[in-house]
Amino acid sequence: MLSMLFVQQLMIVLNAKIALGREKIQIKDIVFSIAGAYLIGYLSNFSQLLAMTIFVSITCIYLYLDIRNLETSVIAVTMSYLAGIMLDHFSDIIVDSFKLGQLYLIVLIILEIIFALSLSLFVRYVRNRQSYVDIKFTKLESVMAMVTSIIFCLLIFFTEIRQDNHLNNIVYNLILLILIVIIFFVISYERVQQTKRDYELRSQKQRIKNDNRYIKEMEKHYNELRKFRHDYQNTLLSLDEYIKTDDIDGLKQYYDNSIKPISSKLNSEKYKLEDISRVGNKELKSIIFNKLYSAQMAGIEVTFEARSPINDFYVDSLDLALALGIILDNAIEDTEKQSHGDILTGIMKDESSIMIIVQNSITEETPPVWKMKTPGYSTKGNNRGMGLANLTEIIDRNQNVTLETMKLNGYFLQKLNIKIGEVQND
């Protein structure tokens, strides 16, 4: 009895984690499953219905403590629990049909392993598809999933447990469960399609917004260059007049008052964004230019470096633009409060990876990294900032992208590492 409960508890946890893209069994999963098996075995002596209810509830709580998302935890555990019931019924039918007697546990383990492997392959296939997007579950959906599992617990309790597990009732319940699973997949498929349509629409709007903003900033930059050209022509005419009249003292004074400041201006940070032209991706180029140019206008010292042209970033363009936008926003927010703040941004590429680095100066008041990753955290007040929580979420849905965040020698450093040659989500 305890062995069967342990296998069922462990596989429910494992299948729920596989569905969420976390395939590794940890020691804590085994310890939890052993403790859960003993608890459920004890409660079954009083009420099997109560035991089944707690069976699901404690697993939801356990998964929530791991992923910190209640709605997703409830739905993942519920679906895993229903799959466990389905495999349990298949095992009963196989054992009864082939007169396998005491081999129920072995049959169940074999079916559980086959199901877990199949689920793992399916999840990998879905997540590796270029059109993959994450689905956010609502509270209503999680409540409906929980109600479905409770109703099925009641159905099993009254039609199987209280009637000595007759094979006919097991078959009927299995057919009903299969129908529920089919309905669930149909609804999920439609939900995925709608989510993809919404995602593509948001992507188009974001690209249009970025392009329009880039064009406006380029127009401003062009007007400044025209003004500089006009000033440059006037400067040459003035120099020509001083030279023609051999007014050396006037020429020196003119150089100190007029030409030297222009030289300093040419060497200022305002003209250190030339390397942006080496970024071949329009969305990324627009984000980098707009953010750094805005930072310059706010008096922040900025630098951008890209030693070689990079056209393909091997990752979804919008996700990369959103992620870098959040990083630059956080950097600008932190440095604009400083009297001499600076931001260094760079893109480097080798044969195996692309690295995007954003480094900004910090003060003693800058919060620790762990606090920045808290959902909803912002130095502007409650519920106003995206923090690093949303950034981590964007990174997680692109399997070939990793994010490193650290404080180093008075600077806050963030590195986006993009592996080349891996499967991407474009």
Tab-separated table of N, CA and C in Angstrom, residues 10 17 24-31 62 66:
chain	number	residue	atom	x	y	z
A	10	LEU	N	5.102	10.413	-6.067
A	10	LEU	CA	6.315	10.836	-6.751
A	10	LEU	C	6.044	11.154	-8.213
A	17	LYS	N	6.110	18.694	-12.722
A	17	LYS	CA	7.334	19.449	-12.992
A	17	LYS	C	7.752	19.313	-14.461
A	24	LYS	N	14.110	17.352	-13.713
A	24	LYS	CA	14.995	16.649	-12.796
A	24	LYS	C	14.290	16.296	-11.488
A	25	ILE	N	14.509	15.045	-11.035
A	25	ILE	CA	14.013	14.633	-9.722
A	25	ILE	C	15.042	15.070	-8.676
A	26	GLN	N	14.584	15.778	-7.670
A	26	GLN	CA	15.470	16.231	-6.605
A	26	GLN	C	15.232	15.403	-5.343
A	27	ILE	N	16.200	15.453	-4.467
A	27	ILE	CA	16.091	14.689	-3.215
A	27	ILE	C	14.858	15.124	-2.436
A	28	LYS	N	14.570	16.439	-2.468
A	28	LYS	CA	13.409	16.933	-1.728
A	28	LYS	C	12.108	16.365	-2.293
A	29	ASP	N	12.075	16.058	-3.607
A	29	ASP	CA	10.881	15.445	-4.201
A	29	ASP	C	10.646	14.047	-3.630
A	30	ILE	N	11.734	13.303	-3.483
A	30	ILE	CA	11.622	11.941	-2.943
A	30	ILE	C	11.210	11.979	-1.473
A	31	VAL	N	11.835	12.875	-0.699
A	31	VAL	CA	11.493	13.003	0.722
A	31	VAL	C	10.034	13.402	0.877
A	62	TYR	N	3.183	22.125	-2.274
A	62	TYR	CA	4.604	21.808	-2.466
A	62	TYR	C	5.133	22.423	-3.760
A	66	ASP	N	7.822	25.905	-4.845
A	66	ASP	CA	8.954	25.789	-5.772
A	66	ASP	C	8.887	26.834	-6.882
